[in-house]
Short mmCIF file of C-alpha atoms and ligand atoms in Angstrom, two decimals:
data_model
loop_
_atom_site.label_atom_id
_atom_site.label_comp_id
_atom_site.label_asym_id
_atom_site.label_seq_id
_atom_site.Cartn_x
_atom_site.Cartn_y
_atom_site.Cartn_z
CA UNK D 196 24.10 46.80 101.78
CA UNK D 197 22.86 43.61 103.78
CA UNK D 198 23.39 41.68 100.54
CA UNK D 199 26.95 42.10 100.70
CA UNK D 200 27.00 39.87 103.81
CA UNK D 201 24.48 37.12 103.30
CA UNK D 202 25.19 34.62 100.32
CA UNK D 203 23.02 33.94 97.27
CA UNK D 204 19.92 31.87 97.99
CA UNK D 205 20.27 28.17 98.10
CA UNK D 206 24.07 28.06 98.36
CA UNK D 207 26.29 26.83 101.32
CA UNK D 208 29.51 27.67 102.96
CA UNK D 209 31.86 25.02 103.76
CA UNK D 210 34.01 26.46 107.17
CA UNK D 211 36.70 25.41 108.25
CA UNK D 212 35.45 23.52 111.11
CA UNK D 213 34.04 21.67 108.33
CA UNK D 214 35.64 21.50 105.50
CA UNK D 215 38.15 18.38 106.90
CA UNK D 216 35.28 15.64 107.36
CA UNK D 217 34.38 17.31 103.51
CA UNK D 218 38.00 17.21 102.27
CA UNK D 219 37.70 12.93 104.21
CA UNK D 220 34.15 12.51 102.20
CA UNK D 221 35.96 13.67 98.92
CA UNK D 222 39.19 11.74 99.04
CA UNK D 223 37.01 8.88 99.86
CA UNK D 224 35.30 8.96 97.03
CA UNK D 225 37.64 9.22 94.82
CA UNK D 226 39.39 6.05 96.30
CA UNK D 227 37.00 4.26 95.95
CA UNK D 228 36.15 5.13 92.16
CA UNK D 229 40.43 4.17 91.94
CA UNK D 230 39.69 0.94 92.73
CA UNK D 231 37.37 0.22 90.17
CA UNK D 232 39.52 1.93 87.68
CA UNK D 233 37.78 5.32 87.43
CA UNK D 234 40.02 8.21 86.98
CA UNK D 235 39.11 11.44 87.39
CA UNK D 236 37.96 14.60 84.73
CA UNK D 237 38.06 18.08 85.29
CA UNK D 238 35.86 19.84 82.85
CA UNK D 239 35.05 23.71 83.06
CA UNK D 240 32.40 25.10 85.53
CA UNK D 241 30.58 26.93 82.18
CA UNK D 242 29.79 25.21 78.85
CA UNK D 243 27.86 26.64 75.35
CA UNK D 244 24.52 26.33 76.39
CA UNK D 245 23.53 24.32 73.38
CA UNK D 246 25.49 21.35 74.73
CA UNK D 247 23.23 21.21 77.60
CA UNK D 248 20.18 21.71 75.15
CA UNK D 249 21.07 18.77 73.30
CA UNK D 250 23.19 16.75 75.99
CA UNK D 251 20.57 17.32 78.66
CA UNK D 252 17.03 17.90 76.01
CA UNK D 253 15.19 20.40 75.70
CA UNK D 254 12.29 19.51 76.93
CA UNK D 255 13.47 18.62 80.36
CA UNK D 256 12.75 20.34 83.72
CA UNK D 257 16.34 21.11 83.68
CA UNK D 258 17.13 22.70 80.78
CA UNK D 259 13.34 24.58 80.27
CA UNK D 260 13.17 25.78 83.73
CA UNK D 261 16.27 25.06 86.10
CA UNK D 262 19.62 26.77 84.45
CA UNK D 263 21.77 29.51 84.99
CA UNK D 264 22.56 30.94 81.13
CA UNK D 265 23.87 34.34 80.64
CA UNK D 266 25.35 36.11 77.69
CA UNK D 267 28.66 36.96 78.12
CA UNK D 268 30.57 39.91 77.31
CA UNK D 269 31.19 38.65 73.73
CA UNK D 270 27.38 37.60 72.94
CA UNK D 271 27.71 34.03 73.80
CA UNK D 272 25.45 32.28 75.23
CA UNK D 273 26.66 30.49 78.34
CA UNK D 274 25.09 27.98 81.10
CA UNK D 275 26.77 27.04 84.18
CA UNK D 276 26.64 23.44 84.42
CA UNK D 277 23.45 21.83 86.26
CA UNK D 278 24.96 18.28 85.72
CA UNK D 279 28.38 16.49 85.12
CA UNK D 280 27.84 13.99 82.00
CA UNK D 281 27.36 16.37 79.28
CA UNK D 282 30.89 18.41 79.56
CA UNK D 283 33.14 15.02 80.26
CA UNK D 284 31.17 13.51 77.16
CA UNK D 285 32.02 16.59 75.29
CA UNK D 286 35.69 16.77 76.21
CA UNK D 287 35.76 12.73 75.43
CA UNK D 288 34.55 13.59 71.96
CA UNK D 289 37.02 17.02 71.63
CA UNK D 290 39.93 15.29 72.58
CA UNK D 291 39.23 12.20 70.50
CA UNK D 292 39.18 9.70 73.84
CA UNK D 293 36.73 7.35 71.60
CA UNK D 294 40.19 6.09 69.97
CA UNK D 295 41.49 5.22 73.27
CA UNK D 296 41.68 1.74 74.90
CA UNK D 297 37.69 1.22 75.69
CA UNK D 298 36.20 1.49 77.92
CA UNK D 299 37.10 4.78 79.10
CA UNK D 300 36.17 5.76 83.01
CA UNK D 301 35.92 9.50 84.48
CA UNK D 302 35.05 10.22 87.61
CA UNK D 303 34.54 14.20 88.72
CA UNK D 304 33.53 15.72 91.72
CA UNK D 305 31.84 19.08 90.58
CA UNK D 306 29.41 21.76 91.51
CA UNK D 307 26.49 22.00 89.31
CA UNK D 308 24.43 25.11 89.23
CA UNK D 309 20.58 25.00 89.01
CA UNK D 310 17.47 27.53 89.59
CA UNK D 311 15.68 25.09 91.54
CA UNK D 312 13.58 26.23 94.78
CA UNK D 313 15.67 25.13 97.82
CA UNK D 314 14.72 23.32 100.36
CA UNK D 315 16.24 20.52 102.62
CA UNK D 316 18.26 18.37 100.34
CA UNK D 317 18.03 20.92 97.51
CA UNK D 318 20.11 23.79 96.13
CA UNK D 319 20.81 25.73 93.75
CA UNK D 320 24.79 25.40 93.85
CA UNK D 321 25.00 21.80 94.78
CA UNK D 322 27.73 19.43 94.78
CA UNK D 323 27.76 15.83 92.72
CA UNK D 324 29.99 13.16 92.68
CA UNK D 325 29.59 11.22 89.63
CA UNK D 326 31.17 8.97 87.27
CA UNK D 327 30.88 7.96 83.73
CA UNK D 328 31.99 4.63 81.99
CA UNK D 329 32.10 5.13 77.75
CA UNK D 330 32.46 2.56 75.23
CA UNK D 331 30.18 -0.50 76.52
CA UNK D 332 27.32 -1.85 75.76
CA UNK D 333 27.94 -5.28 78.10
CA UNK D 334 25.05 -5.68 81.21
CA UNK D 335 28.42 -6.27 82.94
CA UNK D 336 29.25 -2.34 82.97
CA UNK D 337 25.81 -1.78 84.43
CA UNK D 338 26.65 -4.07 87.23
CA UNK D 339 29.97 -2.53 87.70
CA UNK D 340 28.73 1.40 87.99
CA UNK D 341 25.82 0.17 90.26
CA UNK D 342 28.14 -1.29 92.33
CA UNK D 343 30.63 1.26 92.83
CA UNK D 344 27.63 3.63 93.87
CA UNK D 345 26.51 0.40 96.58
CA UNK D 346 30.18 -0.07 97.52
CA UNK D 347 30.17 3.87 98.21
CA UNK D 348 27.22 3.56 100.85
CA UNK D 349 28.70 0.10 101.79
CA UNK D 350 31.76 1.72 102.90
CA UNK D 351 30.42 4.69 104.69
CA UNK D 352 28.13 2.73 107.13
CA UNK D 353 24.70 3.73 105.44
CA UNK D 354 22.29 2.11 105.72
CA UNK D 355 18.56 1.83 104.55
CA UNK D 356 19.30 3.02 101.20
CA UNK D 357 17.52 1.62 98.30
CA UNK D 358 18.56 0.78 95.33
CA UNK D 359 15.53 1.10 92.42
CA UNK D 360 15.92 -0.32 89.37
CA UNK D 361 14.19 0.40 86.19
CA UNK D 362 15.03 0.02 82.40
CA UNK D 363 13.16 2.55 79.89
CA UNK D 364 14.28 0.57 76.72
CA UNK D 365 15.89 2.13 73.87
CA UNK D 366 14.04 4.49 70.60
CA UNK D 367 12.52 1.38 69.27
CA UNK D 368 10.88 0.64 72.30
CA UNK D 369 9.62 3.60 72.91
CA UNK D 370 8.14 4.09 69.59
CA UNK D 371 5.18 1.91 70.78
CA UNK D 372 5.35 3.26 74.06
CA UNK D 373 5.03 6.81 73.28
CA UNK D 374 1.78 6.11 71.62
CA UNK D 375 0.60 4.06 74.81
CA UNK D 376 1.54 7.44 76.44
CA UNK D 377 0.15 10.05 74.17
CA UNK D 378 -3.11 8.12 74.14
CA UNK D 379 -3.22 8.04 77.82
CA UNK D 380 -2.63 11.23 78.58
CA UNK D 381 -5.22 12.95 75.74
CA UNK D 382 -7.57 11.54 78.02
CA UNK D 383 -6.06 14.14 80.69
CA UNK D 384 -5.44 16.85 78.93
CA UNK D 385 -7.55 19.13 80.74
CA UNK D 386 -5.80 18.83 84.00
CA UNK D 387 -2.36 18.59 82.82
CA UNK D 388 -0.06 21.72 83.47
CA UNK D 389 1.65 24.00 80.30
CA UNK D 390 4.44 22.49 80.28
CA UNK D 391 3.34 18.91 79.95
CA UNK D 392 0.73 19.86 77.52
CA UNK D 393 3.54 20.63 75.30
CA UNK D 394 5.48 17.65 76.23
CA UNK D 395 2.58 15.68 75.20
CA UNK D 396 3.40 16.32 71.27
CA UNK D 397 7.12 16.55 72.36
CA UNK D 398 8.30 14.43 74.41
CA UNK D 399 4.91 12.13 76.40
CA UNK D 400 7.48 10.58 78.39
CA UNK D 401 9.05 13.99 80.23
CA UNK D 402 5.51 14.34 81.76
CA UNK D 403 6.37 10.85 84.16
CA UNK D 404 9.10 13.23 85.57
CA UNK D 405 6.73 16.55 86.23
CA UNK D 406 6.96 17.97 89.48
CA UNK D 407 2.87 18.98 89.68
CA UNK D 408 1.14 17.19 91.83
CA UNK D 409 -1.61 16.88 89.78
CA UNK D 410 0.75 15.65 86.98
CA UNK D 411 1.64 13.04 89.34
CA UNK D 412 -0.91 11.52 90.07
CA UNK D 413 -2.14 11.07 86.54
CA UNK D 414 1.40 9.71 85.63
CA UNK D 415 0.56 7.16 88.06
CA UNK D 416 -2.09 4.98 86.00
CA UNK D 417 0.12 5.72 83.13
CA UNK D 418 1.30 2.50 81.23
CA UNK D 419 5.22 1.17 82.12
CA UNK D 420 7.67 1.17 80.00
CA UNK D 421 8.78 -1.98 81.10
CA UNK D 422 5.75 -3.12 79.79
CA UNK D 423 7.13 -2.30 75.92
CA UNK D 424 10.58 -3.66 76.24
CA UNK D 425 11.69 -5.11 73.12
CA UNK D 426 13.49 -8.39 73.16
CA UNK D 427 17.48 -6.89 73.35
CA UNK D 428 16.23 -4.58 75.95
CA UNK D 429 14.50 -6.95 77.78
CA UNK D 430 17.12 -9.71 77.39
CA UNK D 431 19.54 -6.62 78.95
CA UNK D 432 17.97 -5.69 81.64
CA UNK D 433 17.79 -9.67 82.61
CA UNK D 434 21.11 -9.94 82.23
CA UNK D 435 21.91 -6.43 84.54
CA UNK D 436 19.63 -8.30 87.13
CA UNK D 437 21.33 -11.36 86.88
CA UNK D 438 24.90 -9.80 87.64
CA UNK D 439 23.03 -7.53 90.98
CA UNK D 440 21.64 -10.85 91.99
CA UNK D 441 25.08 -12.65 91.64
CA UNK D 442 27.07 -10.11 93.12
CA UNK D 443 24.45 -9.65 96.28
CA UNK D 444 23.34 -6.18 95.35
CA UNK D 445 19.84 -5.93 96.80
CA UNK D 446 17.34 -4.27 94.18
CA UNK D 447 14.00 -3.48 93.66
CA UNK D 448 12.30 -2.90 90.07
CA UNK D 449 10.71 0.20 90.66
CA UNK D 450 8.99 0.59 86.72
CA UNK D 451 8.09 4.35 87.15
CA UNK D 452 11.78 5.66 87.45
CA UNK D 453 12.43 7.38 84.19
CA UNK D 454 14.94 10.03 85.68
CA UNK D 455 15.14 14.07 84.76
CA UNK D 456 17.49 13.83 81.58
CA UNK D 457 16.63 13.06 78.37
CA UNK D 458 19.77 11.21 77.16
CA UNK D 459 18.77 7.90 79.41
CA UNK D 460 18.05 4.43 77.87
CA UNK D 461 18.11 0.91 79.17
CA UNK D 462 18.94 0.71 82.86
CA UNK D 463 18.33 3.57 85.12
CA UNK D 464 18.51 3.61 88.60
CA UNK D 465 18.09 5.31 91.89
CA UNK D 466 19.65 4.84 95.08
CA UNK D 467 16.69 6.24 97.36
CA UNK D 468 16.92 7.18 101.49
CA UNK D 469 13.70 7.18 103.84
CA UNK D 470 15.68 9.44 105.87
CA UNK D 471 16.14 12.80 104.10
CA UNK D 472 12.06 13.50 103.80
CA UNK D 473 11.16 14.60 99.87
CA UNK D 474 14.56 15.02 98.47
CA UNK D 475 15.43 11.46 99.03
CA UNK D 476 17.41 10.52 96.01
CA UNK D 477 21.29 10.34 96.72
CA UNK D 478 22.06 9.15 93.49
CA UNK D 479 20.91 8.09 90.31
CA UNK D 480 22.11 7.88 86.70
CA UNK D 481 21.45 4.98 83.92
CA UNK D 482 22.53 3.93 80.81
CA UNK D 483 22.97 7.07 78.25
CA UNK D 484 23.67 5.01 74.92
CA UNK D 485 22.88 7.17 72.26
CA UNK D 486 24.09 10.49 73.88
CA UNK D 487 27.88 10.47 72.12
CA UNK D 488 26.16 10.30 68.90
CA UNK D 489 23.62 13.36 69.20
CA UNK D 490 26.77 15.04 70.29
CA UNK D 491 27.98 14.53 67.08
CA UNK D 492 30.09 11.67 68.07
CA UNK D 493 30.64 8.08 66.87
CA UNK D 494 27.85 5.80 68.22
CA UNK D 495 29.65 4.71 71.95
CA UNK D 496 27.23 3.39 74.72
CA UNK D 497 28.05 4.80 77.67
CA UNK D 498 26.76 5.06 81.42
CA UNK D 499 27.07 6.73 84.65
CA UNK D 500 25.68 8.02 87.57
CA UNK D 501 25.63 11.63 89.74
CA UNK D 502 25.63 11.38 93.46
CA UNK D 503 25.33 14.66 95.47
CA UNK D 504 27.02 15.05 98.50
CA UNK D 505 24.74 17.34 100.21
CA UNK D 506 22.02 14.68 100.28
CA UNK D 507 25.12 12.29 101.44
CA UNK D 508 26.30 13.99 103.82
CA UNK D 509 22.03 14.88 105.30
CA UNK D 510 21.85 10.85 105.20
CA UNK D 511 24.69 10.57 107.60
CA UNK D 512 24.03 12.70 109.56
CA UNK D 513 20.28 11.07 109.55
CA UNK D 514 21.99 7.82 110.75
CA UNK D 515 24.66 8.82 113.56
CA UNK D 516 27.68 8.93 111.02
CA UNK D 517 30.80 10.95 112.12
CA UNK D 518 33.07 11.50 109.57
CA UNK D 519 36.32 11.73 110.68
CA UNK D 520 37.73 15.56 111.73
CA UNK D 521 41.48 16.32 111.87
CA UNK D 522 41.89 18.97 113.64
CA UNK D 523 45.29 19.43 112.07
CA UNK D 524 47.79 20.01 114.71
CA UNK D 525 49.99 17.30 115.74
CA UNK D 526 52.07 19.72 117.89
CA UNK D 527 52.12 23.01 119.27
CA UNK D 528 55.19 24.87 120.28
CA UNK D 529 54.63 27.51 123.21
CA UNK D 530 57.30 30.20 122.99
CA UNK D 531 57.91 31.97 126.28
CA UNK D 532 59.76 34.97 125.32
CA UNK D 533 60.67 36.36 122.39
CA UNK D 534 64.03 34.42 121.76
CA UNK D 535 62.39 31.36 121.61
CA UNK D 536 59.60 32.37 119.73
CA UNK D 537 62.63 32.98 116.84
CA UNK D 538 63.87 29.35 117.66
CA UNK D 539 60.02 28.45 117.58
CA UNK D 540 59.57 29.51 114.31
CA UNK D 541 62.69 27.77 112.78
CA UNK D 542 61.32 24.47 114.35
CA UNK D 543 58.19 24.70 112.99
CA UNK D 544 59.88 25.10 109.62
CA UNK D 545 61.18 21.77 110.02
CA UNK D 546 58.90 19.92 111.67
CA UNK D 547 56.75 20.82 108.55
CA UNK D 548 59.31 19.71 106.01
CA UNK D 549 59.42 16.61 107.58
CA UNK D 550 55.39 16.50 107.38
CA UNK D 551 54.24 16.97 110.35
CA UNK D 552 51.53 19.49 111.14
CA UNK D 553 53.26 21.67 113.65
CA UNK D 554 51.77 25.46 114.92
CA UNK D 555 53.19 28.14 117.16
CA UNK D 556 52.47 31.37 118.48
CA UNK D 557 51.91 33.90 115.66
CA UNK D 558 50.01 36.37 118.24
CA UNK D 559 52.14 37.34 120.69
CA UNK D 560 50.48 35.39 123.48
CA UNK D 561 50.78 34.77 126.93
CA UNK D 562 51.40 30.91 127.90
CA UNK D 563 47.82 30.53 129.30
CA UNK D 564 46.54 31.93 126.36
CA UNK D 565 48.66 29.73 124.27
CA UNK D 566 47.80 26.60 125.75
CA UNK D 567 44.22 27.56 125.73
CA UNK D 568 44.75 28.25 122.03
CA UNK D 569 46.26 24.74 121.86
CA UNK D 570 43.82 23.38 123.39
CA UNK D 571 40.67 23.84 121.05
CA UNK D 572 42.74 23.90 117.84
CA UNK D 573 42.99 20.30 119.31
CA UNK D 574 47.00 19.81 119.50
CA UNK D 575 47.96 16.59 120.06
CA UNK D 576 51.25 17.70 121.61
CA UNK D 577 52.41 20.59 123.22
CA UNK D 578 56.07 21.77 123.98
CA UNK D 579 56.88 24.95 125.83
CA UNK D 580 59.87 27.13 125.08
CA UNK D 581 61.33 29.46 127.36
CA UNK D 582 65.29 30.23 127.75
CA UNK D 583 65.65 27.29 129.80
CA UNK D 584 64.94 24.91 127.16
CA UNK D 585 67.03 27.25 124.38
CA UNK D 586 69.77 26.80 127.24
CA UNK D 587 69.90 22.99 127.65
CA UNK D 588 68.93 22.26 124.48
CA UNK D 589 66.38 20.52 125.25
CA UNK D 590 62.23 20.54 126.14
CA UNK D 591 59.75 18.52 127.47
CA UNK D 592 56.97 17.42 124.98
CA UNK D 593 53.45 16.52 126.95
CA UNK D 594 50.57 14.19 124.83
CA UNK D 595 47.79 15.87 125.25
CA UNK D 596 45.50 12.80 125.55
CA UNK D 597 47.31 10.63 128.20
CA UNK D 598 49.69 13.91 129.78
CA UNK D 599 52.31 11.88 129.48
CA UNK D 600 55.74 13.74 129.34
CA UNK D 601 58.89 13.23 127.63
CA UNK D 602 62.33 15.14 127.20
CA UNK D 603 63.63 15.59 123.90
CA UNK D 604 66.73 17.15 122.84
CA UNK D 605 66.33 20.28 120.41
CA UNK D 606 68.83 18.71 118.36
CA UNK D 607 67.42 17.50 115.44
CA UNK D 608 64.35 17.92 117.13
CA UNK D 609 61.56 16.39 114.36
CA UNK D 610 63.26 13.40 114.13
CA UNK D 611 63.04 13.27 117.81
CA UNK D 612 59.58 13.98 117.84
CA UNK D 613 58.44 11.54 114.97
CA UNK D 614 60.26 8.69 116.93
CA UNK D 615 58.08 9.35 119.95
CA UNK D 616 54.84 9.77 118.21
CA UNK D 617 55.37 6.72 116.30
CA UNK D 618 56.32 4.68 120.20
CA UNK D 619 52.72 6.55 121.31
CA UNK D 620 50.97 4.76 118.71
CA UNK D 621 52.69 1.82 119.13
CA UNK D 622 51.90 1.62 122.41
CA UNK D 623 48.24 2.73 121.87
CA UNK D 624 47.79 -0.21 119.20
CA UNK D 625 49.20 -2.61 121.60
CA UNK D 626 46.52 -1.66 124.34
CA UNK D 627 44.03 -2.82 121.81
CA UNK D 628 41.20 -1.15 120.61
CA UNK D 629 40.49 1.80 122.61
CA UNK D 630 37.16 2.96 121.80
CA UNK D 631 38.28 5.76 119.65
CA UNK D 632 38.52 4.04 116.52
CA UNK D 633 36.82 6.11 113.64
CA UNK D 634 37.15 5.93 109.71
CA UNK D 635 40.16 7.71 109.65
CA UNK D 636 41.77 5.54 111.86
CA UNK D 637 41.37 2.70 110.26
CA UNK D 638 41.61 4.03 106.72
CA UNK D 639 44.56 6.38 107.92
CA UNK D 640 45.78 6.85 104.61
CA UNK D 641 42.86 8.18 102.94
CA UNK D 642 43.26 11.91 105.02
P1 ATP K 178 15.44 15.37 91.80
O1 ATP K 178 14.40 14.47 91.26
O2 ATP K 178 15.64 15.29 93.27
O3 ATP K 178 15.28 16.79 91.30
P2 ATP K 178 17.22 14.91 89.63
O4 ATP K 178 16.61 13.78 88.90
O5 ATP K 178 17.01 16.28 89.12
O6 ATP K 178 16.82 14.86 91.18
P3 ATP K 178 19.88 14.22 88.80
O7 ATP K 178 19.88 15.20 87.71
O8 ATP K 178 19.80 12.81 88.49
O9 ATP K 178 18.75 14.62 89.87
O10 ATP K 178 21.17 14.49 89.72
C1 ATP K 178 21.81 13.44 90.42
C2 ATP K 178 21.86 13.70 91.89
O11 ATP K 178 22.28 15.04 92.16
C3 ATP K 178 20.52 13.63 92.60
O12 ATP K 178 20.20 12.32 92.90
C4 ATP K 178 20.78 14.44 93.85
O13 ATP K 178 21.47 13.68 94.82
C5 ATP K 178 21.66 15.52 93.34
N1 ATP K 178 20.90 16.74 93.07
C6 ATP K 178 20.19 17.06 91.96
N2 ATP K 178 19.67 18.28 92.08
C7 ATP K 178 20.06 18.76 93.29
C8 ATP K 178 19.87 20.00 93.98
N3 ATP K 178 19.18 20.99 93.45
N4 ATP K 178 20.43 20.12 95.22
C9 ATP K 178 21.14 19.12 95.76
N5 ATP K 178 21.39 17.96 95.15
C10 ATP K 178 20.84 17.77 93.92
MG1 MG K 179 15.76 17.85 89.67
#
């Protein structure tokens, strides 16, 4: 019966108390993407579990031993999605995008589902912001996704985040470099785990990613692919380096990232915190070039990264960053009896058309316990109603931050309201800076 009560291992609840600096972090996000000229996708939450197979490769840590497939009721198989790119480069190819204007940009913000042991900075219902560029194969689009994802912790105030930069070449390449690998490793094989004795025949460069220890540290005298660049790959990756370097992105070439997915070639990159302990990668993605085409697709080089916002939202916190919280109440109207609370509830009606966030007495209250109420739902105005007020058609509206008081007729009464609030801020932007000034503030329009 307890299990009814407690949620499923390694997933979160957002509450309410919450979910505003969230619903801030979100529409951030997605600003910012807007002003690069990403626009978002909404793909489903489950996909055939062959896309993933393919999309992600079967012989990653993802797809062998991290997802969530089911049969369903008619005998399909089923995954719930553990990352973002497959499903929007699956509804690009379904819906023919390819013969759109080029290149095409997605953004998403989606929760992706995988059987992963959690810990601190790790779930198993997580939440990624990513984005997706198709239909370039220019250095320049590698600069611009990279940048986005810098202008993302830029903009947030975070700090000490690294940005590790690697490029793991393209099939010819790696040719040459999976023999370098498969020779290296033979001379391990004892100590390797399963799984990376089969990747050995597979797939030699999957075992860089393994999770062992012991794996680990024999992938670390492994050979680099940077090392077996041929001369377009090498020539790109130059040129990606040239743009970061122009644009004052601060790198490092860090030649052992090869990231978790299969479909990566060329650039890759992670942006990595000291701050979060294990689980420090925020974000990371790369180029996917030939992933449209093993979809079945035309051949479209493509790139993107996947950000989650748990890890985000740990390195904030890490650092001292509030996000903004709107409480949500601009004013609160205190009926006294129950005539007003009748005119109470028409005024709230149209203080809400006229957008602002207005609240009153649903409970049947006293006027302590209303104003207490008030109070920590944070109102930033209150106005009691009692027949004196319905009488003279009029009531005296107190801000809650300075006590200052003001009469306002009931008479049109959210106009009369709006005019004041706007003279309050006036007034408060006039006194200067006052200490209070926070994201939202400033970026007012973004909540
Ligand atoms: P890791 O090496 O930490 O397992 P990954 O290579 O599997 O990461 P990606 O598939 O590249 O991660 O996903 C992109 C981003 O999504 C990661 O950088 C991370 O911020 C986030 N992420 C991945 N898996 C999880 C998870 N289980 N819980 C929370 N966030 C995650
Ligand atoms: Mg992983």
């Amino acid at each position: 019966m307890a299990l009814i009560t407690k949620a499923i291992k390694g997933t979160q609840d957002i509450l309410p108390e919450n979910s505003g600096k969230q619903r801030f972090l979100e529409n951030t996000l997605f600003e910012i993407a807007d002003s690069f000229g990403f626009k978002e996708i909404r793909t489903p939450v489950f996909e055939h579990t062959e896309l993933f197979q393919r999309g992600v490769g079967d012989t990653t840590d993802v797809v062998q031993k991290e997802m969530y497939t089911f049969d369903d009721k008619g005998g399909r198989s089923i995954t719930l999605r553990p990352e973002g790119t497959a499903g929007a480069v699956r509804a690009f190819l379904e819906h023919g995008l390819f013969n759109e204007a080029l290149p095409q940009k997605f953004c998403y913000l989606l929760n992706c589902y995988r059987y992963e042991k959690p810990q601190a900075g790790r779930w198993r219902e997580f939440q990624q912001f990513g984005v997706e560029m198709l239909g370039t194969a220019s250095p320049a689009a590698d600069a611009e996704v990279i940048s986005l994802a810098n202008e993302i912790f830029s903009f947030l105030g975070i700090e000490n985040i690294e940005l590790q930069l690697n490029s793991i070449g393209c099939p010819t390449c790696r040719q040459k470099y999976h023999e370098a690998l498969k020779e290296y490793f033979n001379g391990h094989k004892e100590e390797l785990c399963g799984t990376c004795l089969e990747r050995l025949e597979k797939n030699p460069m999957r075992i860089l990613d393994c999770k062992s220890p012991v794996c680990k540290e024999i992938s670390a005298g492994s050979p680099l692919i940077i090392d077996y660049l041929c001369d377009e790959c090498a020539e790109h990756f130059d040129s990606v380096k040239k743009y970061l370097d122009n644009m004052g992105i601060k790198y490092t070439v860090n030649p052992r990232i090869v990231r978790g997915l299969d479909y990566y070639t060329r650039t890759v990159f992670e942006f990595v915190s000291n701050d979060i302990g294990a689980q420090g990668t925020v974000c990371g993605g790369g180029r996917y070039d030939g992933l449209v085409e093993e979809l079945g697709g035309p051949k479209v080089p493509a790139l993107g990264f996947g950000m989650g916002t748990g890890r985000l939202q740990l390195v904030m916190q890490g650092q001292g960053i509030e996000l903004p919280d709107d409480k949500g109440c601009d004013i609160y109207l205190a009926p006294m009896d129950a005539d007003a609370s009748l005119e109470a509830m028409r005024m709230v009606t149209d203080l809400r058309s006229s957008g602002i966030k207005a609240q009153t007495d649903v409970v049947g209250r006293s006027l302590k316990a209303q104003m207490k109420y008030a109070d920590k739902i944070g109102a930033k105005y209150t106005v009691v109603l009692g027949s004196d007020e319905l009488a003279n058609k009029a009531a005296t509206v107190k801000n809650m931050s300075t006590g200052e008081k003001t009469e306002l007729s009931l008479e049109d009464f959210e106009d009369n309201f709006m005019r004041l609030t706007i003279n309050d801020e006036t007034a408060q932007l006039a006194d200067g800076i006052d200490g209070n000034v926070n994201l939202a503030d400033l970026f007012g329009n973004l909540t």
